[in-house]
């Protein structure tokens, strides 16, 4: 009799734990589905009016790829744009396109973010007097154009500093410059472009992946600090977008064009402060976390396979890089 009583007691406990676990996962998945629906479906219908943040938007790395697409989409939604990049010709070309297509004002600031601290005093002077409501910290560069080991970049010493200045220092310093104005007006938006490569440690993109997790943590912490003062800091972590950085890979259901990515990502403003930017990238993120988790990425097996893959695609990538450089010339 005692044994039967003990048995039914332990099975009730197990049953109870099982029910609580099932309920927990059902609630969690329901919440995630609702959140995804809100961020990627409802946001297509009702978008935040970005003009309420202020008159001007500042976009770094604004002359090609995701940055150019953000600049144009923001202009389309009624903001005047400050474009920041290295090349004066490209800056003037994009500014002209924005002015003629969207009838918005533009300003251009030519600078090289790899130069580090000295550039920011000149930037602040050129931004003086503008009512800036939005900052898009987009500029970023890869350590190498291909998957590679840490020591394989030519001129490693210089390259490390360049990538850190461009991917980390730019975001931190640009936020320092723009944030006081937003705080004073009690309203503003900063969008920081991180990467899917930051969602897990990514060997063979070591420096890039490490700089991008800085962007993610910086954004999330800053948002926690400043949201009560009316400022939103949104972190966007895209998967593959067809740009110069990805050797202009053909657009397909997995690889977005920069224009359609920027449109989708801007729709998510006001709905979430951390996003892959679009539904296909969000789904790829979930699939990758399940089928290629962190421990597998870090295994010697996986690193060797990635090295093999990198060797096999190197000739194609070099060809694409040459094509991109020819186009730039
Ligand atoms: N493409 C993707 O699949 C992907 C995925 C995840 C995250 N991201 C992130 O998205 C951001 C934009 O990437 P993208 O693919 O659009 O790159 P991209 O096509 O190479 O464009 C980079 C932009 O930044 C400017 N730029 C580059 N280096 C600069 C420097 N040192 N100083 C000033 N401006 C500089 C470039 O213009 P100039 O050459 O005229 O200076 C260009 O306008 C990056 O932060 C990247 O890490 C991209």
PDB file of N, CA and C and ligand atoms in Angstrom, residues 60-69 84-91 94 109-115 119 137-142 162 165-167 171 192-197 208 211-212 215 236-249 255-256 258 261 281 328, ligand 1:
ATOM      1  N   UNK A  60      25.856  57.348 -41.274  1.00  0.00           N
ATOM      2  CA  UNK A  60      27.278  57.113 -41.556  1.00  0.00           C
ATOM      3  C   UNK A  60      27.406  55.970 -42.567  1.00  0.00           C
ATOM      4  N   UNK A  61      28.440  56.055 -43.408  1.00  0.00           N
ATOM      5  CA  UNK A  61      28.614  55.038 -44.462  1.00  0.00           C
ATOM      6  C   UNK A  61      27.452  55.085 -45.428  1.00  0.00           C
ATOM      7  N   UNK A  62      27.159  56.315 -45.912  1.00  0.00           N
ATOM      8  CA  UNK A  62      25.872  56.534 -46.607  1.00  0.00           C
ATOM      9  C   UNK A  62      25.967  56.512 -48.122  1.00  0.00           C
ATOM     10  N   UNK A  63      27.123  56.118 -48.678  1.00  0.00           N
ATOM     11  CA  UNK A  63      27.242  56.228 -50.138  1.00  0.00           C
ATOM     12  C   UNK A  63      27.038  54.917 -50.880  1.00  0.00           C
ATOM     13  N   UNK A  64      26.891  53.822 -50.155  1.00  0.00           N
ATOM     14  CA  UNK A  64      26.532  52.575 -50.853  1.00  0.00           C
ATOM     15  C   UNK A  64      25.899  51.602 -49.866  1.00  0.00           C
ATOM     16  N   UNK A  65      25.377  50.515 -50.407  1.00  0.00           N
ATOM     17  CA  UNK A  65      24.846  49.428 -49.585  1.00  0.00           C
ATOM     18  C   UNK A  65      23.735  49.843 -48.633  1.00  0.00           C
ATOM     19  N   UNK A  66      23.789  49.300 -47.426  1.00  0.00           N
ATOM     20  CA  UNK A  66      22.714  49.494 -46.449  1.00  0.00           C
ATOM     21  C   UNK A  66      22.593  50.970 -46.031  1.00  0.00           C
ATOM     22  N   UNK A  67      23.719  51.655 -45.884  1.00  0.00           N
ATOM     23  CA  UNK A  67      23.709  53.063 -45.461  1.00  0.00           C
ATOM     24  C   UNK A  67      23.022  53.941 -46.489  1.00  0.00           C
ATOM     25  N   UNK A  68      23.365  53.752 -47.764  1.00  0.00           N
ATOM     26  CA  UNK A  68      22.721  54.545 -48.834  1.00  0.00           C
ATOM     27  C   UNK A  68      21.209  54.252 -48.847  1.00  0.00           C
ATOM     28  N   UNK A  69      20.868  52.984 -48.665  1.00  0.00           N
ATOM     29  CA  UNK A  69      19.448  52.601 -48.690  1.00  0.00           C
ATOM     30  C   UNK A  69      18.699  53.237 -47.509  1.00  0.00           C
ATOM     31  N   UNK A  84      27.455  60.822 -44.403  1.00  0.00           N
ATOM     32  CA  UNK A  84      28.876  60.801 -44.026  1.00  0.00           C
ATOM     33  C   UNK A  84      29.550  59.569 -44.631  1.00  0.00           C
ATOM     34  N   UNK A  85      30.640  59.808 -45.362  1.00  0.00           N
ATOM     35  CA  UNK A  85      31.436  58.711 -45.930  1.00  0.00           C
ATOM     36  C   UNK A  85      32.818  59.228 -46.303  1.00  0.00           C
ATOM     37  N   UNK A  86      33.600  58.353 -46.966  1.00  0.00           N
ATOM     38  CA  UNK A  86      34.967  58.737 -47.318  1.00  0.00           C
ATOM     39  C   UNK A  86      35.065  59.524 -48.618  1.00  0.00           C
ATOM     40  N   UNK A  87      34.248  59.091 -49.603  1.00  0.00           N
ATOM     41  CA  UNK A  87      34.488  59.604 -50.952  1.00  0.00           C
ATOM     42  C   UNK A  87      33.566  60.784 -51.291  1.00  0.00           C
ATOM     43  N   UNK A  88      34.210  61.939 -51.556  1.00  0.00           N
ATOM     44  CA  UNK A  88      33.462  63.166 -51.821  1.00  0.00           C
ATOM     45  C   UNK A  88      32.558  63.025 -53.055  1.00  0.00           C
ATOM     46  N   UNK A  89      33.096  62.393 -54.108  1.00  0.00           N
ATOM     47  CA  UNK A  89      32.312  62.238 -55.360  1.00  0.00           C
ATOM     48  C   UNK A  89      31.036  61.467 -55.103  1.00  0.00           C
ATOM     49  N   UNK A  90      31.188  60.323 -54.398  1.00  0.00           N
ATOM     50  CA  UNK A  90      30.017  59.467 -54.140  1.00  0.00           C
ATOM     51  C   UNK A  90      29.021  60.196 -53.235  1.00  0.00           C
ATOM     52  N   UNK A  91      29.544  60.959 -52.266  1.00  0.00           N
ATOM     53  CA  UNK A  91      28.654  61.702 -51.360  1.00  0.00           C
ATOM     54  C   UNK A  91      27.799  62.690 -52.152  1.00  0.00           C
ATOM     55  N   UNK A  94      25.098  60.825 -54.290  1.00  0.00           N
ATOM     56  CA  UNK A  94      23.922  60.341 -53.521  1.00  0.00           C
ATOM     57  C   UNK A  94      23.094  61.532 -53.036  1.00  0.00           C
ATOM     58  N   UNK A 109      29.329  65.161 -45.288  1.00  0.00           N
ATOM     59  CA  UNK A 109      30.547  65.282 -44.479  1.00  0.00           C
ATOM     60  C   UNK A 109      31.507  64.193 -44.940  1.00  0.00           C
ATOM     61  N   UNK A 110      32.650  64.637 -45.442  1.00  0.00           N
ATOM     62  CA  UNK A 110      33.624  63.658 -45.909  1.00  0.00           C
ATOM     63  C   UNK A 110      34.609  63.358 -44.779  1.00  0.00           C
ATOM     64  N   UNK A 111      34.679  62.085 -44.428  1.00  0.00           N
ATOM     65  CA  UNK A 111      35.617  61.699 -43.373  1.00  0.00           C
ATOM     66  C   UNK A 111      35.955  60.220 -43.502  1.00  0.00           C
ATOM     67  N   UNK A 112      37.055  59.835 -42.869  1.00  0.00           N
ATOM     68  CA  UNK A 112      37.429  58.415 -42.879  1.00  0.00           C
ATOM     69  C   UNK A 112      37.421  57.930 -41.427  1.00  0.00           C
ATOM     70  N   UNK A 113      36.453  57.065 -41.096  1.00  0.00           N
ATOM     71  CA  UNK A 113      36.302  56.618 -39.712  1.00  0.00           C
ATOM     72  C   UNK A 113      37.478  55.762 -39.229  1.00  0.00           C
ATOM     73  N   UNK A 114      38.281  55.263 -40.155  1.00  0.00           N
ATOM     74  CA  UNK A 114      39.436  54.454 -39.694  1.00  0.00           C
ATOM     75  C   UNK A 114      40.510  55.369 -39.069  1.00  0.00           C
ATOM     76  N   UNK A 115      40.381  56.694 -39.264  1.00  0.00           N
ATOM     77  CA  UNK A 115      41.394  57.606 -38.715  1.00  0.00           C
ATOM     78  C   UNK A 115      41.285  57.800 -37.198  1.00  0.00           C
ATOM     79  N   UNK A 119      38.944  62.840 -35.926  1.00  0.00           N
ATOM     80  CA  UNK A 119      37.924  63.292 -36.912  1.00  0.00           C
ATOM     81  C   UNK A 119      36.673  63.896 -36.267  1.00  0.00           C
ATOM     82  N   UNK A 137      23.978  54.700 -37.201  1.00  0.00           N
ATOM     83  CA  UNK A 137      25.381  54.293 -37.137  1.00  0.00           C
ATOM     84  C   UNK A 137      25.539  53.036 -37.977  1.00  0.00           C
ATOM     85  N   UNK A 138      25.768  53.261 -39.273  1.00  0.00           N
ATOM     86  CA  UNK A 138      25.815  52.134 -40.200  1.00  0.00           C
ATOM     87  C   UNK A 138      27.237  51.737 -40.581  1.00  0.00           C
ATOM     88  N   UNK A 139      28.145  52.713 -40.588  1.00  0.00           N
ATOM     89  CA  UNK A 139      29.462  52.390 -41.170  1.00  0.00           C
ATOM     90  C   UNK A 139      30.103  51.180 -40.483  1.00  0.00           C
ATOM     91  N   UNK A 140      30.708  50.340 -41.314  1.00  0.00           N
ATOM     92  CA  UNK A 140      31.356  49.146 -40.761  1.00  0.00           C
ATOM     93  C   UNK A 140      32.176  48.495 -41.852  1.00  0.00           C
ATOM     94  N   UNK A 141      33.201  47.772 -41.448  1.00  0.00           N
ATOM     95  CA  UNK A 141      34.018  47.067 -42.439  1.00  0.00           C
ATOM     96  C   UNK A 141      34.392  45.688 -41.915  1.00  0.00           C
ATOM     97  N   UNK A 142      34.681  44.811 -42.865  1.00  0.00           N
ATOM     98  CA  UNK A 142      35.123  43.474 -42.479  1.00  0.00           C
ATOM     99  C   UNK A 142      36.630  43.508 -42.281  1.00  0.00           C
ATOM    100  N   UNK A 162      42.149  49.779 -37.784  1.00  0.00           N
ATOM    101  CA  UNK A 162      41.151  50.335 -38.716  1.00  0.00           C
ATOM    102  C   UNK A 162      39.757  49.772 -38.431  1.00  0.00           C
ATOM    103  N   UNK A 165      38.407  51.124 -35.097  1.00  0.00           N
ATOM    104  CA  UNK A 165      38.007  52.538 -35.248  1.00  0.00           C
ATOM    105  C   UNK A 165      36.702  52.667 -36.025  1.00  0.00           C
ATOM    106  N   UNK A 166      36.581  51.865 -37.069  1.00  0.00           N
ATOM    107  CA  UNK A 166      35.411  51.992 -37.952  1.00  0.00           C
ATOM    108  C   UNK A 166      34.167  51.346 -37.329  1.00  0.00           C
ATOM    109  N   UNK A 167      34.328  50.189 -36.736  1.00  0.00           N
ATOM    110  CA  UNK A 167      33.140  49.442 -36.262  1.00  0.00           C
ATOM    111  C   UNK A 167      32.754  49.776 -34.821  1.00  0.00           C
ATOM    112  N   UNK A 171      30.708  54.273 -33.675  1.00  0.00           N
ATOM    113  CA  UNK A 171      29.379  54.195 -33.059  1.00  0.00           C
ATOM    114  C   UNK A 171      29.371  54.880 -31.692  1.00  0.00           C
ATOM    115  N   UNK A 192      21.692  51.399 -34.622  1.00  0.00           N
ATOM    116  CA  UNK A 192      23.056  50.879 -34.756  1.00  0.00           C
ATOM    117  C   UNK A 192      23.032  49.568 -35.536  1.00  0.00           C
ATOM    118  N   UNK A 193      23.851  49.494 -36.594  1.00  0.00           N
ATOM    119  CA  UNK A 193      23.850  48.286 -37.419  1.00  0.00           C
ATOM    120  C   UNK A 193      24.900  47.307 -36.894  1.00  0.00           C
ATOM    121  N   UNK A 194      24.401  46.229 -36.318  1.00  0.00           N
ATOM    122  CA  UNK A 194      25.283  45.145 -35.866  1.00  0.00           C
ATOM    123  C   UNK A 194      25.310  44.090 -36.970  1.00  0.00           C
ATOM    124  N   UNK A 195      25.281  42.817 -36.620  1.00  0.00           N
ATOM    125  CA  UNK A 195      25.311  41.765 -37.652  1.00  0.00           C
ATOM    126  C   UNK A 195      24.885  40.438 -37.047  1.00  0.00           C
ATOM    127  N   UNK A 196      24.373  39.556 -37.906  1.00  0.00           N
ATOM    128  CA  UNK A 196      24.086  38.188 -37.477  1.00  0.00           C
ATOM    129  C   UNK A 196      25.378  37.517 -36.976  1.00  0.00           C
ATOM    130  N   UNK A 197      26.526  37.977 -37.512  1.00  0.00           N
ATOM    131  CA  UNK A 197      27.815  37.400 -37.105  1.00  0.00           C
ATOM    132  C   UNK A 197      28.105  37.655 -35.626  1.00  0.00           C
ATOM    133  N   UNK A 208      35.672  40.854 -36.839  1.00  0.00           N
ATOM    134  CA  UNK A 208      34.379  41.432 -37.239  1.00  0.00           C
ATOM    135  C   UNK A 208      33.294  41.036 -36.251  1.00  0.00           C
ATOM    136  N   UNK A 211      33.692  42.788 -32.938  1.00  0.00           N
ATOM    137  CA  UNK A 211      33.314  44.214 -32.939  1.00  0.00           C
ATOM    138  C   UNK A 211      31.794  44.365 -33.000  1.00  0.00           C
ATOM    139  N   UNK A 212      31.131  43.425 -33.662  1.00  0.00           N
ATOM    140  CA  UNK A 212      29.678  43.552 -33.806  1.00  0.00           C
ATOM    141  C   UNK A 212      28.934  43.196 -32.520  1.00  0.00           C
ATOM    142  N   UNK A 215      28.715  46.272 -30.669  1.00  0.00           N
ATOM    143  CA  UNK A 215      27.615  47.132 -31.149  1.00  0.00           C
ATOM    144  C   UNK A 215      26.292  46.704 -30.491  1.00  0.00           C
ATOM    145  N   UNK A 236      20.083  46.735 -35.061  1.00  0.00           N
ATOM    146  CA  UNK A 236      19.647  45.920 -36.202  1.00  0.00           C
ATOM    147  C   UNK A 236      20.782  44.960 -36.558  1.00  0.00           C
ATOM    148  N   UNK A 237      20.464  43.661 -36.578  1.00  0.00           N
ATOM    149  CA  UNK A 237      21.508  42.647 -36.833  1.00  0.00           C
ATOM    150  C   UNK A 237      21.154  41.839 -38.087  1.00  0.00           C
ATOM    151  N   UNK A 238      21.528  42.366 -39.267  1.00  0.00           N
ATOM    152  CA  UNK A 238      21.125  41.695 -40.507  1.00  0.00           C
ATOM    153  C   UNK A 238      21.901  40.407 -40.767  1.00  0.00           C
ATOM    154  N   UNK A 239      21.295  39.594 -41.597  1.00  0.00           N
ATOM    155  CA  UNK A 239      21.987  38.424 -42.163  1.00  0.00           C
ATOM    156  C   UNK A 239      22.645  38.940 -43.444  1.00  0.00           C
ATOM    157  N   UNK A 240      22.448  38.246 -44.593  1.00  0.00           N
ATOM    158  CA  UNK A 240      23.148  38.677 -45.809  1.00  0.00           C
ATOM    159  C   UNK A 240      22.318  39.692 -46.602  1.00  0.00           C
ATOM    160  N   UNK A 241      22.955  40.812 -46.907  1.00  0.00           N
ATOM    161  CA  UNK A 241      22.339  41.817 -47.771  1.00  0.00           C
ATOM    162  C   UNK A 241      23.297  42.011 -48.952  1.00  0.00           C
ATOM    163  N   UNK A 242      22.758  42.105 -50.147  1.00  0.00           N
ATOM    164  CA  UNK A 242      23.617  42.215 -51.324  1.00  0.00           C
ATOM    165  C   UNK A 242      24.223  43.612 -51.420  1.00  0.00           C
ATOM    166  N   UNK A 243      25.511  43.732 -51.067  1.00  0.00           N
ATOM    167  CA  UNK A 243      26.213  45.031 -51.096  1.00  0.00           C
ATOM    168  C   UNK A 243      27.674  44.771 -51.500  1.00  0.00           C
ATOM    169  N   UNK A 244      28.461  45.824 -51.538  1.00  0.00           N
ATOM    170  CA  UNK A 244      29.893  45.638 -51.833  1.00  0.00           C
ATOM    171  C   UNK A 244      30.554  44.711 -50.810  1.00  0.00           C
ATOM    172  N   UNK A 245      30.116  44.839 -49.543  1.00  0.00           N
ATOM    173  CA  UNK A 245      30.734  44.015 -48.495  1.00  0.00           C
ATOM    174  C   UNK A 245      30.526  42.517 -48.760  1.00  0.00           C
ATOM    175  N   UNK A 246      29.384  42.172 -49.327  1.00  0.00           N
ATOM    176  CA  UNK A 246      29.098  40.756 -49.620  1.00  0.00           C
ATOM    177  C   UNK A 246      29.321  40.463 -51.111  1.00  0.00           C
ATOM    178  N   UNK A 247      30.177  41.288 -51.724  1.00  0.00           N
ATOM    179  CA  UNK A 247      30.572  41.095 -53.131  1.00  0.00           C
ATOM    180  C   UNK A 247      29.360  41.083 -54.061  1.00  0.00           C
ATOM    181  N   UNK A 248      28.363  41.868 -53.699  1.00  0.00           N
ATOM    182  CA  UNK A 248      27.137  42.010 -54.511  1.00  0.00           C
ATOM    183  C   UNK A 248      26.565  40.668 -54.947  1.00  0.00           C
ATOM    184  N   UNK A 249      26.443  39.767 -53.999  1.00  0.00           N
ATOM    185  CA  UNK A 249      25.832  38.459 -54.285  1.00  0.00           C
ATOM    186  C   UNK A 249      24.429  38.668 -54.852  1.00  0.00           C
ATOM    187  N   UNK A 255      18.915  36.319 -49.470  1.00  0.00           N
ATOM    188  CA  UNK A 255      19.779  37.513 -49.512  1.00  0.00           C
ATOM    189  C   UNK A 255      18.950  38.701 -49.995  1.00  0.00           C
ATOM    190  N   UNK A 256      18.827  39.725 -49.122  1.00  0.00           N
ATOM    191  CA  UNK A 256      17.964  40.878 -49.455  1.00  0.00           C
ATOM    192  C   UNK A 256      18.728  41.917 -50.255  1.00  0.00           C
ATOM    193  N   UNK A 258      19.634  45.874 -50.612  1.00  0.00           N
ATOM    194  CA  UNK A 258      19.794  46.885 -49.551  1.00  0.00           C
ATOM    195  C   UNK A 258      18.523  47.723 -49.420  1.00  0.00           C
ATOM    196  N   UNK A 261      15.802  45.797 -47.692  1.00  0.00           N
ATOM    197  CA  UNK A 261      16.162  45.587 -46.280  1.00  0.00           C
ATOM    198  C   UNK A 261      15.914  46.860 -45.461  1.00  0.00           C
ATOM    199  N   UNK A 281      15.406  37.283 -42.546  1.00  0.00           N
ATOM    200  CA  UNK A 281      16.619  37.219 -41.734  1.00  0.00           C
ATOM    201  C   UNK A 281      16.307  36.694 -40.322  1.00  0.00           C
ATOM    202  N   UNK A 328      33.663  50.736 -59.244  1.00  0.00           N
ATOM    203  CA  UNK A 328      33.919  51.951 -58.450  1.00  0.00           C
ATOM    204  C   UNK A 328      34.742  52.952 -59.267  1.00  0.00           C
TER     205      UNK A 328
HETATM  206  N1  LIG B   1      25.941  43.438 -46.246  1.00  0.00           N
HETATM  207  C1  LIG B   1      25.647  42.551 -45.333  1.00  0.00           C
HETATM  208  O1  LIG B   1      25.290  41.402 -45.627  1.00  0.00           O
HETATM  209  C2  LIG B   1      25.714  42.917 -43.879  1.00  0.00           C
HETATM  210  C3  LIG B   1      25.296  41.978 -42.951  1.00  0.00           C
HETATM  211  C4  LIG B   1      25.343  42.295 -41.602  1.00  0.00           C
HETATM  212  C5  LIG B   1      25.784  43.543 -41.209  1.00  0.00           C
HETATM  213  N2  LIG B   1      26.207  44.448 -42.127  1.00  0.00           N
HETATM  214  C6  LIG B   1      26.655  45.754 -41.635  1.00  0.00           C
HETATM  215  O2  LIG B   1      25.976  46.775 -42.334  1.00  0.00           O
HETATM  216  C7  LIG B   1      26.792  47.937 -42.419  1.00  0.00           C
HETATM  217  C8  LIG B   1      26.857  48.406 -43.872  1.00  0.00           C
HETATM  218  O3  LIG B   1      27.395  47.355 -44.638  1.00  0.00           O
HETATM  219  P1  LIG B   1      27.290  47.315 -46.227  1.00  0.00           P
HETATM  220  O4  LIG B   1      27.235  45.902 -46.582  1.00  0.00           O
HETATM  221  O5  LIG B   1      26.253  48.239 -46.682  1.00  0.00           O
HETATM  222  O6  LIG B   1      28.752  47.871 -46.612  1.00  0.00           O
HETATM  223  P2  LIG B   1      29.268  48.541 -47.942  1.00  0.00           P
HETATM  224  O7  LIG B   1      28.385  48.269 -49.084  1.00  0.00           O
HETATM  225  O8  LIG B   1      30.703  48.166 -48.027  1.00  0.00           O
HETATM  226  O9  LIG B   1      29.134  50.118 -47.643  1.00  0.00           O
HETATM  227  C9  LIG B   1      29.915  50.705 -46.666  1.00  0.00           C
HETATM  228  C10 LIG B   1      29.644  52.200 -46.637  1.00  0.00           C
HETATM  229  O10 LIG B   1      30.477  52.777 -45.664  1.00  0.00           O
HETATM  230  C11 LIG B   1      31.380  53.716 -46.259  1.00  0.00           C
HETATM  231  N3  LIG B   1      32.667  53.509 -45.624  1.00  0.00           N
HETATM  232  C12 LIG B   1      33.406  52.390 -45.629  1.00  0.00           C
HETATM  233  N4  LIG B   1      34.510  52.564 -44.911  1.00  0.00           N
HETATM  234  C13 LIG B   1      34.467  53.817 -44.441  1.00  0.00           C
HETATM  235  C14 LIG B   1      35.339  54.599 -43.649  1.00  0.00           C
HETATM  236  N5  LIG B   1      36.496  54.116 -43.200  1.00  0.00           N
HETATM  237  N6  LIG B   1      34.994  55.856 -43.346  1.00  0.00           N
HETATM  238  C15 LIG B   1      33.838  56.395 -43.821  1.00  0.00           C
HETATM  239  N7  LIG B   1      32.969  55.703 -44.570  1.00  0.00           N
HETATM  240  C16 LIG B   1      33.294  54.443 -44.889  1.00  0.00           C
HETATM  241  C17 LIG B   1      31.380  53.384 -47.739  1.00  0.00           C
HETATM  242  O11 LIG B   1      31.558  54.508 -48.561  1.00  0.00           O
HETATM  243  P3  LIG B   1      32.954  55.072 -49.100  1.00  0.00           P
HETATM  244  O12 LIG B   1      33.663  53.914 -49.677  1.00  0.00           O
HETATM  245  O13 LIG B   1      32.593  56.147 -50.036  1.00  0.00           O
HETATM  246  O14 LIG B   1      33.595  55.626 -47.891  1.00  0.00           O
HETATM  247  C18 LIG B   1      29.964  52.901 -47.934  1.00  0.00           C
HETATM  248  O15 LIG B   1      29.101  53.999 -48.065  1.00  0.00           O
HETATM  249  C19 LIG B   1      28.141  47.552 -41.841  1.00  0.00           C
HETATM  250  O16 LIG B   1      28.203  47.983 -40.511  1.00  0.00           O
HETATM  251  C20 LIG B   1      28.131  46.033 -41.894  1.00  0.00           C
HETATM  252  O17 LIG B   1      28.943  45.484 -40.905  1.00  0.00           O
HETATM  253  C21 LIG B   1      26.182  44.169 -43.459  1.00  0.00           C
END
